Short mmCIF file of C-alpha atoms in Angstrom, two decimals:
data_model
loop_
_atom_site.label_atom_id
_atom_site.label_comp_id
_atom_site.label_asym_id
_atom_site.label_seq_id
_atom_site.Cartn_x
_atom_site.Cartn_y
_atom_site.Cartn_z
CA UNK A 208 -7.86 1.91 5.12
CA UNK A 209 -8.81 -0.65 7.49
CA UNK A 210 -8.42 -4.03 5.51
CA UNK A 211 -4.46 -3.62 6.29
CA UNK A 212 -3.88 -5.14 2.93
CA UNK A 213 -0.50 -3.76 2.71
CA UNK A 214 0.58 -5.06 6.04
CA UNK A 215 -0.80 -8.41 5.48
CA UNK A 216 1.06 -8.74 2.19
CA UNK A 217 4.06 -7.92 4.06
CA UNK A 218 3.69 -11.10 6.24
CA UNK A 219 2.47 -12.91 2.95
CA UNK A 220 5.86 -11.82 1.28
CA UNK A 221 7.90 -12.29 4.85
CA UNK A 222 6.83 -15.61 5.85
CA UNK A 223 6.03 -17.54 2.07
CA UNK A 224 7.39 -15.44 -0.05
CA UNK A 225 11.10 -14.66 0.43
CA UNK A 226 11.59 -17.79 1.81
CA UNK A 227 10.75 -19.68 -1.25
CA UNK A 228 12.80 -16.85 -2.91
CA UNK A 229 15.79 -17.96 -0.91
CA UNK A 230 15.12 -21.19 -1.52
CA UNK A 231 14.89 -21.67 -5.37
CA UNK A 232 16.94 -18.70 -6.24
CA UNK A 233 19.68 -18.02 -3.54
CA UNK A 234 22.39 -16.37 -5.91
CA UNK A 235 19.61 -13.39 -7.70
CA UNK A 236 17.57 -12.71 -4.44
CA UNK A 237 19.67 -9.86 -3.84
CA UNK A 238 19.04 -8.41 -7.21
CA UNK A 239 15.55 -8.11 -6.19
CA UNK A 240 13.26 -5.67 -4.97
CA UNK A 241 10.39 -6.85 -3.78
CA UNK A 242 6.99 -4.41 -2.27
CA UNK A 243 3.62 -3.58 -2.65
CA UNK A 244 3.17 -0.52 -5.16
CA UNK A 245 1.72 0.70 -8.60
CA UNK A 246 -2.15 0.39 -9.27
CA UNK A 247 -4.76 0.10 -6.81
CA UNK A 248 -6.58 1.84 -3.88
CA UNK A 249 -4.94 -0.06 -1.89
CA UNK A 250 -1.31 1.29 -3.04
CA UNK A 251 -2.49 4.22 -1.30
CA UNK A 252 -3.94 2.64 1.59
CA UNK A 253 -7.60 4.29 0.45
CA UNK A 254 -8.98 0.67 -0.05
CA UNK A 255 -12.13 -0.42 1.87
CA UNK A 256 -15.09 -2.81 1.86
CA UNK A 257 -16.43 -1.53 -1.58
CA UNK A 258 -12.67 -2.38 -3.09
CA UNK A 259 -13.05 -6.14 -2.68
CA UNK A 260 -15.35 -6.17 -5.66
CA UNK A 261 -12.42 -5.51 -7.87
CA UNK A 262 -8.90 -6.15 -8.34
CA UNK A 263 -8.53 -7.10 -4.51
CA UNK A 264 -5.84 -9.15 -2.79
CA UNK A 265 -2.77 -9.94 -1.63
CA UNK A 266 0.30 -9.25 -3.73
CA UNK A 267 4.34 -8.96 -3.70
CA UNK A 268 5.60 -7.37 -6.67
CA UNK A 269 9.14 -8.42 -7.28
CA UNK A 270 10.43 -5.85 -9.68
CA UNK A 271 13.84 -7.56 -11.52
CA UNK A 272 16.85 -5.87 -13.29
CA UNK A 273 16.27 -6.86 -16.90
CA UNK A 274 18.86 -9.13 -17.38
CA UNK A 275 17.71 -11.16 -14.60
CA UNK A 276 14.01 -10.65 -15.72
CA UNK A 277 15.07 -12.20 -19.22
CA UNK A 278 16.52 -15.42 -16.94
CA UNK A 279 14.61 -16.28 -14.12
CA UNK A 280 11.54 -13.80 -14.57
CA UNK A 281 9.20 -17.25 -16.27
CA UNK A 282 11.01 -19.61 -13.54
CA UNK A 283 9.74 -17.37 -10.56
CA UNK A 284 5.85 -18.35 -11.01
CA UNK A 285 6.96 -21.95 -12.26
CA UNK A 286 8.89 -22.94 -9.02
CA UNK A 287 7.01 -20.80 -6.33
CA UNK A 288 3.20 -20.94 -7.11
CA UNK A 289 2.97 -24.77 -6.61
CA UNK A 290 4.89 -24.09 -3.32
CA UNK A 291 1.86 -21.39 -1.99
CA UNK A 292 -0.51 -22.15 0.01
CA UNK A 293 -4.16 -21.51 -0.96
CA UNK A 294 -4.85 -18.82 1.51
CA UNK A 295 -3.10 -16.50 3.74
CA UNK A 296 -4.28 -14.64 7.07
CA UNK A 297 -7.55 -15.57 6.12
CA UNK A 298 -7.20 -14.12 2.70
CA UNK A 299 -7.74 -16.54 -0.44
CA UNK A 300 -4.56 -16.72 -3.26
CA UNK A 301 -6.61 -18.26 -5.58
CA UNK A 302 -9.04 -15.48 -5.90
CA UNK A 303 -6.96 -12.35 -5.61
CA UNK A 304 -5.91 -9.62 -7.80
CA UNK A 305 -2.46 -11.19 -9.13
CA UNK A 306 -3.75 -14.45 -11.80
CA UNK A 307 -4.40 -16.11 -8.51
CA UNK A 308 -1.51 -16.48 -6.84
CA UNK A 309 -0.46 -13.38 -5.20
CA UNK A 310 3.11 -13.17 -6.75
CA UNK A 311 3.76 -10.75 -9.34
CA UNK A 312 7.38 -10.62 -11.25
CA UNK A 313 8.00 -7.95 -13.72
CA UNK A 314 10.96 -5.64 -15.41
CA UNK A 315 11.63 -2.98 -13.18
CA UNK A 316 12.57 -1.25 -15.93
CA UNK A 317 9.22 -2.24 -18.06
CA UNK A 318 7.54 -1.02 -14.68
CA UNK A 319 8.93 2.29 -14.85
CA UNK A 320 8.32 2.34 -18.52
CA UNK A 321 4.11 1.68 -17.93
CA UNK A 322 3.77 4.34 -15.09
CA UNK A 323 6.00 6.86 -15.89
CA UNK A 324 7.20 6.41 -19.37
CA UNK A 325 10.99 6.55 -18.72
CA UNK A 326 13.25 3.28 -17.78
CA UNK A 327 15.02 5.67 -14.76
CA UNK A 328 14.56 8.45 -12.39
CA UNK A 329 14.07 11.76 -15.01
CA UNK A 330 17.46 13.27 -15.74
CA UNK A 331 15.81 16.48 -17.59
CA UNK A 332 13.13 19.24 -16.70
CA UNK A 333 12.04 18.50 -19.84
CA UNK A 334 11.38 14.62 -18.93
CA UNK A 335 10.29 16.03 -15.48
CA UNK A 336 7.34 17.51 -17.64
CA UNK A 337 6.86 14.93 -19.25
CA UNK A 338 5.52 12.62 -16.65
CA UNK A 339 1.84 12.87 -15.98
CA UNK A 340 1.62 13.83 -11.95
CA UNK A 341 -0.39 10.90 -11.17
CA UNK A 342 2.19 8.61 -12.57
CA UNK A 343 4.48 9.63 -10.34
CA UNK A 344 2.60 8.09 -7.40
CA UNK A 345 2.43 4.90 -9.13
CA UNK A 346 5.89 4.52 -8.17
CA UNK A 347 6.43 6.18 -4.80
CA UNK A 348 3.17 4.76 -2.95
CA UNK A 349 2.71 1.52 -1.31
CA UNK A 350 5.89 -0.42 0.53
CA UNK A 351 8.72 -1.46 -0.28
CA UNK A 352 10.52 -4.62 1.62
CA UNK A 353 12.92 -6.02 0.10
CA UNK A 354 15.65 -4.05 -1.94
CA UNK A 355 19.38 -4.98 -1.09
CA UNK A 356 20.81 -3.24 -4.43
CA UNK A 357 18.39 0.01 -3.55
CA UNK A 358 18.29 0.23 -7.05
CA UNK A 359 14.20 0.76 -6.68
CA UNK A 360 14.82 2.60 -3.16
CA UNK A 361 17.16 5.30 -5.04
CA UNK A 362 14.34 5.87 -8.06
CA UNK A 363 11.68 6.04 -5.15
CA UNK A 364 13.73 8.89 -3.00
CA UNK A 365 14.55 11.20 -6.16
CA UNK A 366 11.00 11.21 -7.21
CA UNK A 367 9.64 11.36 -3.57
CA UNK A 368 12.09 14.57 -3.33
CA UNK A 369 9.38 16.47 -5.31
CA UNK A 370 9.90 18.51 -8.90
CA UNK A 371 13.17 20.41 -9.55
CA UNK A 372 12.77 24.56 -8.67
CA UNK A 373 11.88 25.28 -12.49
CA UNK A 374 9.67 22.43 -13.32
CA UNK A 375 7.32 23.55 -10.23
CA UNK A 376 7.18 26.78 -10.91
CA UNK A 377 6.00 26.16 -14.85
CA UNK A 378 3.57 23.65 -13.71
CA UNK A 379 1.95 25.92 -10.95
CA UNK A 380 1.98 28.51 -14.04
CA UNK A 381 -0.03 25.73 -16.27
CA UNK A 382 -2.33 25.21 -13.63
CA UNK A 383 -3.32 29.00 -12.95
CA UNK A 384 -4.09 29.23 -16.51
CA UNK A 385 -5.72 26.09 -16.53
CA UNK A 386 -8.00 27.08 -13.36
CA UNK A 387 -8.60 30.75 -15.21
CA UNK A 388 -8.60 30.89 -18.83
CA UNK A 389 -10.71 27.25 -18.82
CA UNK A 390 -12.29 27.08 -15.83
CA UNK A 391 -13.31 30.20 -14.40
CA UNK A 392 -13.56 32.18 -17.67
CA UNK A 393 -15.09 29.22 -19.78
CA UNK A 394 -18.07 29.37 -16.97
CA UNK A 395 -18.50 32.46 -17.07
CA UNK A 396 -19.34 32.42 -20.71
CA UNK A 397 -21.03 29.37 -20.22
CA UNK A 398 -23.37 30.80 -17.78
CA UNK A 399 -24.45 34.19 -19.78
CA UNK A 400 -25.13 31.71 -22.52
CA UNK A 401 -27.05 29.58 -20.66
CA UNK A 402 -25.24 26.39 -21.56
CA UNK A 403 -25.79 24.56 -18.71
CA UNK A 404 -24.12 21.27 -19.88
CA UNK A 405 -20.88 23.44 -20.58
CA UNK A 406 -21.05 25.84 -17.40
CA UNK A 407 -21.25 22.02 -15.48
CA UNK A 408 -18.56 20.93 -17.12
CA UNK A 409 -16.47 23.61 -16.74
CA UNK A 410 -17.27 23.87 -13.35
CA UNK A 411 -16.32 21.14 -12.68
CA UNK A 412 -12.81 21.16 -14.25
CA UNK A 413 -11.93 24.54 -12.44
CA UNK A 414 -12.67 22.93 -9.24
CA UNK A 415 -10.48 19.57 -10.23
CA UNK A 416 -7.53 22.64 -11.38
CA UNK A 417 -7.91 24.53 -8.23
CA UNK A 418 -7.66 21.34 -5.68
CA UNK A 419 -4.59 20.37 -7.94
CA UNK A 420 -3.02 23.31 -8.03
CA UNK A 421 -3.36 23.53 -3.50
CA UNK A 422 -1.35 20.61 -3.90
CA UNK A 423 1.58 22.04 -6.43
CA UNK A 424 1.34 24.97 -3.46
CA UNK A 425 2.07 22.54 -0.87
CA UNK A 426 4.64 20.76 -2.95
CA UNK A 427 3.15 17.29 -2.79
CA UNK A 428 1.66 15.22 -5.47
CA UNK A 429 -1.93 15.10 -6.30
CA UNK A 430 -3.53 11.11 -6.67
CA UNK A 431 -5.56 10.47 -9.66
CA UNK A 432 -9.42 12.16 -9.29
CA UNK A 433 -10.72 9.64 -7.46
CA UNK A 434 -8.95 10.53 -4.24
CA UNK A 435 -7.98 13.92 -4.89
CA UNK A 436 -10.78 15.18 -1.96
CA UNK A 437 -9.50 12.61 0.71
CA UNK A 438 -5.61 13.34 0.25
CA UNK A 439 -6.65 17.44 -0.17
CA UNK A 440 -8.39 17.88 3.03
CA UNK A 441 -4.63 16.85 4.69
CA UNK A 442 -2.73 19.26 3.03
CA UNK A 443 -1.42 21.77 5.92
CA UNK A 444 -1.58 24.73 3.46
CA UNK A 445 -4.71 26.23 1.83
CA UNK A 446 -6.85 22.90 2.24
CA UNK A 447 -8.81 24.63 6.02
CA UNK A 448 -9.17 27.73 4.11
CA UNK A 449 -10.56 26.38 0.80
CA UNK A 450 -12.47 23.20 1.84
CA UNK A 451 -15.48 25.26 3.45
CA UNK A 452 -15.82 26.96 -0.33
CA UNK A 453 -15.62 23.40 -1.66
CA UNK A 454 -18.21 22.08 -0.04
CA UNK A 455 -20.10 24.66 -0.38
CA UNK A 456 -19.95 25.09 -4.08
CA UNK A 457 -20.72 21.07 -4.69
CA UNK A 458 -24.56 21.51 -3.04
CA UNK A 459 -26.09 22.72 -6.06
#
């Protein structure tokens, strides 16, 4: 949020970085994409003062075709990490999240493969529903800086476009059943039972269901729990109505 830990990774990547890129591999920079995005808080621009105790720091992913991964993808860290300097903007290398250097190359097809299972943009409904939501996000958050062959750019818009017509409309159906049949019902039960451990727990999932499915209403993907409150309260659709019940129902 205010640590600007995207935007100073930026300047990391635009003034050490691509430079040294340039420098030691002229003829494959192009071939490159090269951002901030994936894991992390900070991918969503949620991190704060509590993240630094974790997996904190600067970082350029440079995300390679796999042919040029199989090259160069060893010779990146080899030629530019004796090149960086120690710290940046204040910021030390040696102690961030990336093995202490800040510079992170990788597949771009191995990254697509660990977030949302498939090597490409999905081609299928069925692949659509295949992909766990908060995967998704994984790939369309953060920045992206560098990426002359769009190759990353064109996987980013065609997720970023949201689910096809049919593949929305059978989640939102999963999720009212979800919400009802497992949530509200399950409690229910729970409650003339007097199973407190299960009416909790169930409680709790209906509420998780019902936040998710506000954001299947408003046709934008939900984050992983974690910040499912802070990126619900600015959906423009059904978040003022339902955030006052919310609340509410969390005092007990």
């Amino acid at each position: 949020m205010a640590t600007g830990i995207l935007d100073t990774s930026k300047g990391f990547f635009e003034q050490i970085v691509e430079p040294l890129l340039q420098k030691h591999f002229p003829d494959d920079v192009q071939r490159m994409a090269c951002g901030f995005l994936g894991y992390g808080s900070e991918c969503l621009e949620m991190d704060d003062e509590l993240s630094r105790d974790h997996h904190w720091g600067l970082r350029v992913d440079i995300l390679l075709p796999e042919d040029l991964h199989q090259r160069i993808g060893g010779q990146i860290l080899e030629r530019l990490v004796p090149e960086l300097p120690n710290e940046f903007d204040g910021i030390s290398l040696r102690e961030g999240h990336v093995a202490g250097h800040g510079i992170a190359p990788e597949s771009l097809p191995a990254f697509l493969q660990r977030t949302i299972g498939l090597s490409d943009a999905p081609q299928t409904h069925a692949q659509w529903l295949d992909i766990p939501e908060v995967d998704i996000i994984h790939v369309t958050n953060g920045q992206v800086w560098h990426d002359p062959g769009a190759e990353l750019t064109t996987i980013r818009q065609s997720l970023a476009s949201y689910y096809p017509e049919p593949v929305w409309l059978r989640r939102i159906a999963h999720w009212c059943r979800y919400a009802s049949g497992m949530g509200i019902y399950a409690l229910n039960r729970a409650v003339l039972r007097n199973n407190q451990v299960y009416a909790w727990t169930a409680f709790s999932r209906c509420l998780k269901w019902s936040i998710e499915l506000a954001f299947l209403l408003n046709r934008t993907y939900f984050p992983y729990d974690k910040w499912l409150m802070p990126f619900f309260v600015q959906l423009p659709h059904l978040a003022p109505q339902m955030n006052p019940l919310i609340t509410e129902s969390v005092q007990a």
